[in-house]
């Protein structure tokens, strides 16, 4: 279980294994930071863009079962008896969370959202193409984000964040919701 939700690691692995470029896949629930358990997918084969892998899994799985981090490996570490050595799988680094080059936020809304995302997600900086969920966001943090935005007088909703998870997309839709008011 992660954040009270039952996660089927085998189901995630099976769906990830269906992606054309992937040879082998395994998924772990890692707690590299105390109190912050997250799904990490490891795979071998041709490296793929994180957003492509997320999109593939979101077609078949609920958001809470889609890993936040995807780590490409040349080969899986094996134990002396030839089985996958899960304990030898590397902890993901922050580079694994970023699938795109950094581009600074533009405009007041993007800048304000970037500050809030960085605080909530405990990351140093958020670029305009960064994805809330790839940076470690999940449904509970999304609800916290919406609450904070509403406290600041910004009309926002969770559904829009799931549909437009990059900073610039979410800023754009948030600005449009403000104009309607």
mmCIF file of C-alpha atoms in Angstrom:
data_model
loop_
_atom_site.group_PDB
_atom_site.id
_atom_site.type_symbol
_atom_site.label_atom_id
_atom_site.label_comp_id
_atom_site.label_asym_id
_atom_site.label_seq_id
_atom_site.Cartn_x
_atom_site.Cartn_y
_atom_site.Cartn_z
ATOM 1 C CA UNK A 1 0.000 0.000 0.000
ATOM 2 C CA UNK A 2 1.099 3.543 -0.771
ATOM 3 C CA UNK A 3 -0.835 6.446 0.787
ATOM 4 C CA UNK A 4 -3.603 3.995 1.705
ATOM 5 C CA UNK A 5 -4.046 2.696 -1.843
ATOM 6 C CA UNK A 6 -3.380 -0.907 -2.756
ATOM 7 C CA UNK A 7 -0.778 -1.120 -5.501
ATOM 8 C CA UNK A 8 -0.401 -4.195 -7.716
ATOM 9 C CA UNK A 9 3.282 -4.142 -8.672
ATOM 10 C CA UNK A 10 2.881 -7.179 -10.945
ATOM 11 C CA UNK A 11 0.120 -5.448 -12.905
ATOM 12 C CA UNK A 12 2.284 -2.352 -13.419
ATOM 13 C CA UNK A 13 5.241 -4.506 -14.522
ATOM 14 C CA UNK A 14 3.057 -6.420 -16.980
ATOM 15 C CA UNK A 15 1.687 -3.216 -18.564
ATOM 16 C CA UNK A 16 5.150 -1.655 -18.713
ATOM 17 C CA UNK A 17 6.501 -4.814 -20.358
ATOM 18 C CA UNK A 18 3.984 -4.312 -23.188
ATOM 19 C CA UNK A 19 5.713 -1.072 -24.232
ATOM 20 C CA UNK A 20 7.496 -1.860 -27.542
ATOM 21 C CA UNK A 21 10.992 -0.644 -26.555
ATOM 22 C CA UNK A 22 11.102 -2.426 -23.189
ATOM 23 C CA UNK A 23 12.734 -5.847 -22.815
ATOM 24 C CA UNK A 24 12.363 -6.330 -19.052
ATOM 25 C CA UNK A 25 10.642 -4.299 -16.356
ATOM 26 C CA UNK A 26 10.275 -4.343 -12.606
ATOM 27 C CA UNK A 27 8.581 -1.913 -10.240
ATOM 28 C CA UNK A 28 9.419 -1.224 -6.603
ATOM 29 C CA UNK A 29 7.777 0.840 -3.891
ATOM 30 C CA UNK A 30 10.833 2.708 -2.546
ATOM 31 C CA UNK A 31 11.110 4.882 0.525
ATOM 32 C CA UNK A 32 14.418 6.648 -0.082
ATOM 33 C CA UNK A 33 13.182 9.641 1.922
ATOM 34 C CA UNK A 34 11.515 8.664 5.232
ATOM 35 C CA UNK A 35 7.745 8.990 4.961
ATOM 36 C CA UNK A 36 7.794 9.395 1.167
ATOM 37 C CA UNK A 37 7.161 6.035 -0.445
ATOM 38 C CA UNK A 38 7.024 6.227 -4.237
ATOM 39 C CA UNK A 39 6.799 3.860 -7.181
ATOM 40 C CA UNK A 40 9.983 3.463 -9.200
ATOM 41 C CA UNK A 41 10.018 1.523 -12.482
ATOM 42 C CA UNK A 42 13.257 -0.033 -13.729
ATOM 43 C CA UNK A 43 13.531 -1.273 -17.281
ATOM 44 C CA UNK A 44 15.964 -2.561 -19.878
ATOM 45 C CA UNK A 45 15.801 -2.094 -23.631
ATOM 46 C CA UNK A 46 15.819 1.111 -25.637
ATOM 47 C CA UNK A 47 15.634 4.262 -23.452
ATOM 48 C CA UNK A 48 12.208 5.893 -23.717
ATOM 49 C CA UNK A 49 10.898 9.339 -22.773
ATOM 50 C CA UNK A 50 9.259 9.415 -19.359
ATOM 51 C CA UNK A 51 6.140 11.109 -20.704
ATOM 52 C CA UNK A 52 5.703 8.331 -23.303
ATOM 53 C CA UNK A 53 5.978 5.657 -20.613
ATOM 54 C CA UNK A 54 3.543 7.530 -18.342
ATOM 55 C CA UNK A 55 1.050 7.984 -21.195
ATOM 56 C CA UNK A 56 1.262 4.269 -22.065
ATOM 57 C CA UNK A 57 0.537 3.259 -18.469
ATOM 58 C CA UNK A 58 -2.206 5.872 -17.962
ATOM 59 C CA UNK A 59 -4.129 4.282 -20.849
ATOM 60 C CA UNK A 60 -4.452 1.103 -18.779
ATOM 61 C CA UNK A 61 -3.916 1.965 -15.115
ATOM 62 C CA UNK A 62 -5.204 4.536 -12.627
ATOM 63 C CA UNK A 63 -2.856 7.466 -11.935
ATOM 64 C CA UNK A 64 -1.948 6.236 -8.452
ATOM 65 C CA UNK A 65 -0.479 3.055 -9.999
ATOM 66 C CA UNK A 66 1.775 4.901 -12.476
ATOM 67 C CA UNK A 67 5.384 5.160 -11.224
ATOM 68 C CA UNK A 68 6.733 8.627 -10.498
ATOM 69 C CA UNK A 69 10.212 7.664 -11.682
ATOM 70 C CA UNK A 70 11.450 5.527 -14.590
ATOM 71 C CA UNK A 71 15.049 4.304 -14.521
ATOM 72 C CA UNK A 72 16.676 2.798 -17.619
ATOM 73 C CA UNK A 73 19.366 0.177 -16.951
ATOM 74 C CA UNK A 74 21.636 -1.637 -19.396
ATOM 75 C CA UNK A 75 20.965 -4.867 -17.473
ATOM 76 C CA UNK A 76 19.273 -5.867 -14.231
ATOM 77 C CA UNK A 77 21.539 -6.832 -11.317
ATOM 78 C CA UNK A 78 21.336 -10.561 -10.650
ATOM 79 C CA UNK A 79 21.870 -12.558 -7.480
ATOM 80 C CA UNK A 80 24.321 -15.506 -7.446
ATOM 81 C CA UNK A 81 21.429 -17.853 -8.319
ATOM 82 C CA UNK A 82 20.558 -15.796 -11.435
ATOM 83 C CA UNK A 83 17.434 -14.035 -10.122
ATOM 84 C CA UNK A 84 16.777 -10.293 -10.058
ATOM 85 C CA UNK A 85 18.575 -8.722 -7.084
ATOM 86 C CA UNK A 86 16.043 -6.038 -6.082
ATOM 87 C CA UNK A 87 18.267 -4.725 -3.285
ATOM 88 C CA UNK A 88 21.003 -3.953 -5.836
ATOM 89 C CA UNK A 89 18.726 -1.738 -7.970
ATOM 90 C CA UNK A 90 20.039 1.839 -7.737
ATOM 91 C CA UNK A 91 18.147 4.576 -5.940
ATOM 92 C CA UNK A 92 16.897 7.045 -8.548
ATOM 93 C CA UNK A 93 18.654 10.395 -8.640
ATOM 94 C CA UNK A 94 17.006 13.743 -9.280
ATOM 95 C CA UNK A 95 18.070 13.549 -12.932
ATOM 96 C CA UNK A 96 15.718 10.582 -13.289
ATOM 97 C CA UNK A 97 12.829 12.833 -12.256
ATOM 98 C CA UNK A 98 13.532 15.308 -15.027
ATOM 99 C CA UNK A 99 12.738 14.174 -18.514
ATOM 100 C CA UNK A 100 13.293 17.559 -20.173
ATOM 101 C CA UNK A 101 15.781 20.408 -20.264
ATOM 102 C CA UNK A 102 15.122 23.138 -17.718
ATOM 103 C CA UNK A 103 13.355 26.243 -18.985
ATOM 104 C CA UNK A 104 12.550 28.976 -16.478
ATOM 105 C CA UNK A 105 8.885 29.735 -15.727
ATOM 106 C CA UNK A 106 7.430 32.678 -17.664
ATOM 107 C CA UNK A 107 4.810 35.095 -16.385
ATOM 108 C CA UNK A 108 3.404 35.692 -12.925
ATOM 109 C CA UNK A 109 1.200 32.580 -12.826
ATOM 110 C CA UNK A 110 3.979 30.176 -13.851
ATOM 111 C CA UNK A 111 6.423 31.773 -11.404
ATOM 112 C CA UNK A 112 3.939 31.582 -8.509
ATOM 113 C CA UNK A 113 3.029 27.977 -9.337
ATOM 114 C CA UNK A 114 6.699 27.005 -9.688
ATOM 115 C CA UNK A 115 7.456 28.353 -6.197
ATOM 116 C CA UNK A 116 4.524 26.460 -4.707
ATOM 117 C CA UNK A 117 5.354 23.205 -6.547
ATOM 118 C CA UNK A 118 8.994 23.428 -5.431
ATOM 119 C CA UNK A 119 7.888 23.881 -1.817
ATOM 120 C CA UNK A 120 5.294 21.075 -1.872
ATOM 121 C CA UNK A 121 7.460 18.623 -3.830
ATOM 122 C CA UNK A 122 10.645 19.509 -1.954
ATOM 123 C CA UNK A 123 12.649 20.148 -5.128
ATOM 124 C CA UNK A 124 15.145 22.927 -5.766
ATOM 125 C CA UNK A 125 13.544 24.371 -8.891
ATOM 126 C CA UNK A 126 10.639 23.736 -11.230
ATOM 127 C CA UNK A 127 10.837 24.488 -14.946
ATOM 128 C CA UNK A 128 7.929 25.304 -17.192
ATOM 129 C CA UNK A 129 8.012 21.873 -18.866
ATOM 130 C CA UNK A 130 8.268 19.889 -15.627
ATOM 131 C CA UNK A 131 5.457 17.476 -14.854
ATOM 132 C CA UNK A 132 3.933 17.640 -11.355
ATOM 133 C CA UNK A 133 3.741 13.847 -11.078
ATOM 134 C CA UNK A 134 7.206 13.166 -12.491
ATOM 135 C CA UNK A 135 8.652 15.446 -9.808
ATOM 136 C CA UNK A 136 7.114 13.260 -7.110
ATOM 137 C CA UNK A 137 3.595 14.647 -6.954
ATOM 138 C CA UNK A 138 0.678 12.362 -6.158
ATOM 139 C CA UNK A 139 -3.043 12.723 -5.502
ATOM 140 C CA UNK A 140 -2.654 13.842 -1.860
ATOM 141 C CA UNK A 141 -0.106 16.508 -2.805
ATOM 142 C CA UNK A 142 -2.378 17.578 -5.678
ATOM 143 C CA UNK A 143 -5.201 18.171 -3.184
ATOM 144 C CA UNK A 144 -2.781 20.137 -0.950
ATOM 145 C CA UNK A 145 -1.747 22.232 -3.952
ATOM 146 C CA UNK A 146 -5.359 23.037 -4.837
ATOM 147 C CA UNK A 147 -6.054 23.996 -1.218
ATOM 148 C CA UNK A 148 -3.064 26.352 -1.139
ATOM 149 C CA UNK A 149 -4.075 27.931 -4.462
ATOM 150 C CA UNK A 150 -7.625 28.496 -3.223
ATOM 151 C CA UNK A 151 -6.264 30.095 -0.023
ATOM 152 C CA UNK A 152 -4.430 32.516 -2.305
ATOM 153 C CA UNK A 153 -7.707 33.287 -4.095
ATOM 154 C CA UNK A 154 -6.887 31.289 -7.223
ATOM 155 C CA UNK A 155 -9.666 29.128 -8.628
ATOM 156 C CA UNK A 156 -8.143 25.714 -9.307
ATOM 157 C CA UNK A 157 -9.201 22.091 -9.452
ATOM 158 C CA UNK A 158 -7.547 18.696 -9.198
ATOM 159 C CA UNK A 159 -8.971 17.331 -12.447
ATOM 160 C CA UNK A 160 -7.238 20.076 -14.442
ATOM 161 C CA UNK A 161 -3.891 19.168 -12.843
ATOM 162 C CA UNK A 162 -4.274 15.522 -13.859
ATOM 163 C CA UNK A 163 -5.211 16.563 -17.407
ATOM 164 C CA UNK A 164 -2.548 19.296 -17.725
ATOM 165 C CA UNK A 165 0.306 18.192 -15.429
ATOM 166 C CA UNK A 166 3.153 20.341 -16.785
ATOM 167 C CA UNK A 167 3.742 23.728 -15.186
ATOM 168 C CA UNK A 168 3.023 25.799 -18.295
ATOM 169 C CA UNK A 169 -0.121 23.817 -19.182
ATOM 170 C CA UNK A 170 -1.495 24.042 -15.663
ATOM 171 C CA UNK A 171 -0.670 27.759 -15.448
ATOM 172 C CA UNK A 172 -2.483 28.338 -18.736
ATOM 173 C CA UNK A 173 -5.631 26.490 -17.668
ATOM 174 C CA UNK A 174 -5.559 28.207 -14.249
ATOM 175 C CA UNK A 175 -5.375 31.619 -15.945
ATOM 176 C CA UNK A 176 -8.322 30.670 -18.178
ATOM 177 C CA UNK A 177 -10.380 29.630 -15.136
ATOM 178 C CA UNK A 178 -9.589 33.007 -13.528
ATOM 179 C CA UNK A 179 -10.792 34.869 -16.658
ATOM 180 C CA UNK A 180 -14.131 33.026 -16.582
ATOM 181 C CA UNK A 181 -14.753 34.325 -13.051
#
